[in-house]
């Protein structure tokens, strides 16, 4: 439960809160389970604050400093977190449906099991974030930074990841069904066993990516750079690979039925039967 003294000071307004925090540097405020629904906390200093289980639906947290704050199990649906600082924040199992997080910094944050369905995350920084099992269904992650993020078993179906940066990200067993990844950067990304069926990856950069046993049924891979990619045992049934760069890619055991390879580059590619294309 929230410390009533801390909550009272916050409710007195920004000036009182800033003054109190400046005078008590060593205190980490406890606002756990506090009802702050719709509160105006724009630009507030909430660094290291305990907001576990707090009700922050529709709250204004634009440019707020939530560095290392505990927001696990917090209710942030429809909250406004544009340009908020959430570096190393804990958002385990937080409720962020349709929240606005564009341009926010969530690098190194922990969002295991968080619900971000329909959230707006344009140009957000989620580099090195822990996103295991996170729900991003229908979220807008256009231009997002997700380099080296752990997205294992995450749900990104119908999400927009156009021009997103996912270099060396872990997307093993992730669900990317019908996701938009046009022009995305996935250098050395781990997509082993990922579901990419019906996804759109036109012009994406997948140099050295691991797509072993991935489901690419009906996936649009036109003009995609798959140089050196691992596609062993991948399902490429109905995949569109026109103009794709598959030089030195490994297609051993891959399922290739009803696919399109017109104009594709196959120099040094290991074909499904183990032979190397000249």
Coordinates of C-alpha atoms in Angstrom, one line a residue:
X1 CA 0.0 0.0 0.0
X2 CA 1.1 3.6 -0.7
X3 CA 2.7 5.7 2.0
X4 CA -0.1 8.2 2.7
X5 CA 2.3 11.0 3.5
X6 CA 4.1 10.5 0.1
X7 CA 0.7 10.3 -1.7
X8 CA -0.5 13.5 0.0
X9 CA 2.6 15.5 -1.0
X10 CA 2.2 14.3 -4.6
X11 CA -1.5 15.3 -4.6
X12 CA -0.5 18.8 -3.5
X13 CA 0.9 19.5 -6.9
X14 CA 4.2 19.6 -8.8
X15 CA 5.8 22.4 -6.8
X16 CA 5.3 20.7 -3.5
X17 CA 6.5 17.4 -4.9
X18 CA 9.6 18.8 -6.5
X19 CA 10.5 20.7 -3.3
X20 CA 10.0 17.6 -1.1
X21 CA 12.0 15.4 -3.4
X22 CA 14.9 17.9 -3.5
X23 CA 14.9 17.9 0.3
X24 CA 14.8 14.2 0.7
X25 CA 17.2 12.7 -1.9
X26 CA 17.6 9.4 -0.1
X27 CA 13.9 8.5 0.3
X28 CA 12.4 6.3 -2.4
X29 CA 8.7 7.2 -2.4
X30 CA 6.1 4.5 -2.0
X31 CA 3.0 5.0 -4.2
X32 CA 2.2 1.3 -4.6
X33 CA -1.4 0.6 -5.4
X34 CA -2.2 4.3 -5.3
X35 CA -5.2 5.5 -7.3
X36 CA -3.7 8.1 -9.7
X37 CA -6.2 7.5 -12.6
X38 CA -6.2 10.5 -14.9
X39 CA -3.6 12.3 -12.8
X40 CA -1.5 15.1 -14.3
X41 CA 2.1 14.0 -13.7
X42 CA 3.6 15.6 -16.7
X43 CA 7.4 16.0 -16.3
X44 CA 7.2 14.6 -12.7
X45 CA 10.3 13.3 -11.0
X46 CA 9.3 9.7 -10.2
X47 CA 12.7 8.2 -10.3
X48 CA 13.0 5.1 -8.1
X49 CA 9.4 5.5 -7.0
X50 CA 7.5 2.4 -6.1
X51 CA 4.3 2.4 -8.2
X52 CA 3.7 -1.3 -8.1
X53 CA 0.0 -2.1 -8.8
X54 CA -0.8 1.7 -9.1
X55 CA -3.9 2.8 -11.0
X56 CA -2.6 5.2 -13.7
X57 CA -5.1 4.7 -16.4
X58 CA -5.3 7.8 -18.7
X59 CA -2.6 9.5 -16.6
X60 CA -0.5 12.2 -18.1
X61 CA 3.1 11.1 -17.7
X62 CA 4.5 12.9 -20.7
X63 CA 8.3 13.5 -20.3
X64 CA 8.1 12.1 -16.7
X65 CA 11.3 10.7 -15.2
X66 CA 10.5 7.1 -14.2
X67 CA 14.1 5.8 -14.3
X68 CA 14.3 2.6 -12.3
X69 CA 10.7 3.0 -11.1
X70 CA 8.7 -0.1 -10.1
X71 CA 5.6 -0.2 -12.3
X72 CA 5.1 -3.9 -12.1
X73 CA 1.4 -4.9 -12.3
X74 CA 0.5 -1.2 -12.7
X75 CA -2.5 -0.2 -14.7
X76 CA -1.4 2.2 -17.5
X77 CA -4.1 1.7 -20.1
X78 CA -4.5 4.8 -22.3
X79 CA -1.8 6.6 -20.3
X80 CA 0.3 9.2 -22.0
X81 CA 4.0 8.5 -21.7
X82 CA 5.4 10.4 -24.7
X83 CA 9.1 11.0 -24.3
X84 CA 9.0 9.6 -20.8
X85 CA 12.3 8.2 -19.2
X86 CA 11.7 4.6 -18.2
X87 CA 15.3 3.4 -18.4
X88 CA 15.7 0.2 -16.3
X89 CA 12.2 0.5 -15.1
X90 CA 10.3 -2.6 -14.0
X91 CA 7.0 -3.1 -15.8
X92 CA 6.6 -6.8 -15.2
X93 CA 3.0 -7.8 -16.1
X94 CA 2.0 -4.1 -16.4
X95 CA -1.2 -3.2 -18.2
X96 CA -0.4 -0.8 -21.1
X97 CA -3.2 -1.4 -23.5
X98 CA -3.4 1.5 -26.0
X99 CA -0.9 3.5 -24.0
X100 CA 1.0 6.3 -25.9
X101 CA 4.8 5.6 -25.5
X102 CA 6.2 7.2 -28.6
X103 CA 9.7 8.5 -28.3
X104 CA 9.9 7.1 -24.7
X105 CA 13.2 5.6 -23.5
X106 CA 12.7 2.0 -22.1
X107 CA 16.2 0.8 -22.7
X108 CA 17.1 -2.0 -20.3
X109 CA 13.6 -2.0 -18.9
X110 CA 11.9 -5.2 -17.8
X111 CA 8.5 -5.8 -19.4
X112 CA 8.2 -9.6 -19.0
X113 CA 4.5 -10.5 -19.6
X114 CA 3.4 -6.9 -20.1
X115 CA 0.2 -6.2 -22.1
X116 CA 0.9 -3.6 -24.8
X117 CA -1.9 -4.5 -27.2
X118 CA -2.7 -1.6 -29.5
X119 CA 0.0 0.6 -27.8
X120 CA 1.6 3.4 -29.7
X121 CA 5.4 2.9 -29.6
X122 CA 6.7 4.9 -32.6
X123 CA 10.4 5.5 -32.4
X124 CA 10.5 4.1 -28.8
X125 CA 13.8 2.9 -27.4
X126 CA 13.5 -0.7 -26.2
X127 CA 17.1 -1.7 -26.8
X128 CA 18.3 -4.4 -24.4
X129 CA 14.8 -4.6 -22.9
X130 CA 13.5 -7.8 -21.4
X131 CA 10.3 -8.5 -23.4
X132 CA 9.9 -12.2 -22.9
X133 CA 6.2 -13.1 -23.4
X134 CA 5.2 -9.5 -23.9
X135 CA 2.0 -8.9 -25.8
X136 CA 2.4 -6.4 -28.7
X137 CA -0.6 -7.5 -30.8
X138 CA -1.6 -4.7 -33.2
X139 CA 0.9 -2.3 -31.5
X140 CA 2.6 0.4 -33.6
X141 CA 6.4 0.0 -33.3
X142 CA 7.3 1.9 -36.5
X143 CA 10.9 3.0 -36.3
X144 CA 11.4 1.5 -32.8
X145 CA 14.8 0.6 -31.5
X146 CA 14.8 -3.0 -30.3
X147 CA 18.5 -3.9 -30.8
X148 CA 19.5 -6.8 -28.6
X149 CA 16.1 -6.9 -26.9
X150 CA 14.9 -10.3 -25.6
X151 CA 11.5 -10.9 -27.4
X152 CA 11.5 -14.6 -26.9
X153 CA 7.9 -16.0 -27.0
X154 CA 6.5 -12.5 -27.5
X155 CA 3.3 -11.9 -29.5
X156 CA 3.8 -9.4 -32.3
X157 CA 1.0 -10.6 -34.6
X158 CA -0.5 -7.8 -36.7
X159 CA 2.1 -5.3 -35.2
X160 CA 3.7 -2.6 -37.3
X161 CA 7.5 -2.9 -37.2
X162 CA 8.2 -0.9 -40.3
X163 CA 11.8 0.3 -40.3
X164 CA 12.3 -1.0 -36.8
X165 CA 15.8 -1.9 -35.6
X166 CA 15.9 -5.5 -34.3
X167 CA 19.6 -6.2 -34.8
X168 CA 20.8 -9.2 -32.7
X169 CA 17.4 -9.3 -31.0
X170 CA 16.1 -12.6 -29.6
X171 CA 12.8 -13.5 -31.3
X172 CA 12.9 -17.2 -30.9
X173 CA 9.4 -18.7 -30.7
X174 CA 7.9 -15.3 -31.2
X175 CA 4.6 -14.8 -33.0
X176 CA 4.9 -12.4 -35.9
X177 CA 1.9 -13.6 -37.9
X178 CA 0.9 -10.9 -40.4
X179 CA 3.3 -8.4 -38.9
X180 CA 4.6 -5.5 -40.9
X181 CA 8.4 -5.6 -41.1
X182 CA 9.0 -3.7 -44.3
X183 CA 12.5 -2.2 -44.3
X184 CA 13.2 -3.6 -40.8
X185 CA 16.8 -4.2 -39.7
X186 CA 17.2 -7.8 -38.3
X187 CA 21.0 -8.3 -38.6
X188 CA 21.9 -11.5 -36.8
X189 CA 18.5 -11.7 -35.2
X190 CA 17.5 -15.0 -33.7
X191 CA 14.1 -16.0 -35.2
X192 CA 14.4 -19.7 -34.6
X193 CA 10.9 -21.4 -34.7
X194 CA 9.3 -17.9 -35.0
X195 CA 5.9 -17.7 -36.7
X196 CA 6.3 -15.3 -39.6
X197 CA 3.5 -16.6 -41.7
X198 CA 1.9 -14.0 -43.9
X199 CA 4.3 -11.4 -42.6
X200 CA 5.6 -8.5 -44.8
X201 CA 9.4 -8.3 -44.8
X202 CA 9.9 -6.6 -48.2
X203 CA 13.3 -4.9 -48.3
X204 CA 14.1 -6.1 -44.7
X205 CA 17.8 -6.7 -43.7
X206 CA 18.2 -10.2 -42.4
X207 CA 22.0 -10.7 -43.0
X208 CA 23.2 -13.6 -40.9
X209 CA 19.8 -14.0 -39.2
X210 CA 18.8 -17.4 -37.7
X211 CA 15.5 -18.5 -39.2
X212 CA 15.9 -22.2 -38.5
X213 CA 12.6 -24.1 -38.4
X214 CA 10.7 -20.7 -38.8
X215 CA 7.3 -20.6 -40.3
X216 CA 7.4 -18.5 -43.4
X217 CA 4.3 -19.8 -45.1
X218 CA 3.1 -17.1 -47.5
X219 CA 5.6 -14.6 -46.2
X220 CA 6.6 -11.6 -48.4
X221 CA 10.4 -11.7 -48.6
X222 CA 10.7 -9.7 -51.9
X223 CA 14.1 -7.9 -52.1
X224 CA 15.0 -9.0 -48.6
X225 CA 18.7 -9.4 -47.8
X226 CA 19.1 -12.9 -46.4
X227 CA 22.8 -13.2 -47.1
X228 CA 24.3 -15.9 -44.9
X229 CA 21.0 -16.5 -43.1
X230 CA 20.1 -19.9 -41.6
X231 CA 16.9 -21.2 -43.1
X232 CA 17.4 -24.9 -42.2
X233 CA 14.1 -26.7 -41.9
X234 CA 12.2 -23.5 -42.5
X235 CA 8.7 -23.6 -44.0
X236 CA 8.9 -21.4 -47.1
X237 CA 5.7 -22.7 -48.7
X238 CA 4.1 -20.0 -50.8
X239 CA 6.9 -17.5 -49.8
X240 CA 7.6 -14.6 -52.2
X241 CA 11.4 -14.4 -52.7
X242 CA 11.6 -12.4 -55.9
X243 CA 14.7 -10.3 -55.9
X244 CA 15.8 -11.6 -52.6
X245 CA 19.5 -12.0 -51.7
X246 CA 20.1 -15.6 -50.6
X247 CA 23.8 -15.7 -51.2
X248 CA 25.5 -18.3 -48.8
X249 CA 22.2 -18.8 -47.0
X250 CA 21.5 -22.3 -45.7
X251 CA 18.3 -23.9 -47.0
X252 CA 19.0 -27.4 -45.9
X253 CA 15.8 -29.3 -45.3
X254 CA 13.7 -26.2 -46.0
X255 CA 10.2 -26.7 -47.4
X256 CA 10.0 -25.0 -50.8
X257 CA 6.5 -25.3 -52.4
X258 CA 4.7 -22.8 -54.6
X259 CA 7.4 -20.2 -53.9
X260 CA 8.7 -17.4 -56.1
X261 CA 12.4 -16.9 -56.8
X262 CA 12.4 -14.7 -59.8
X263 CA 15.5 -12.5 -59.8
X264 CA 16.8 -13.9 -56.5
X265 CA 20.5 -14.1 -55.9
X266 CA 21.6 -17.6 -55.0
X267 CA 25.4 -17.6 -55.2
X268 CA 26.9 -20.1 -52.8
X269 CA 23.4 -20.9 -51.4
X270 CA 23.0 -24.4 -49.8
X271 CA 19.9 -25.8 -51.3
X272 CA 17.3 -28.0 -49.5
X273 CA 19.0 -31.2 -50.8
X274 CA 22.4 -30.1 -49.5
X275 CA 23.9 -29.1 -52.8
X276 CA 25.5 -25.7 -53.2
X277 CA 24.3 -23.4 -55.9
X278 CA 27.0 -22.2 -58.3

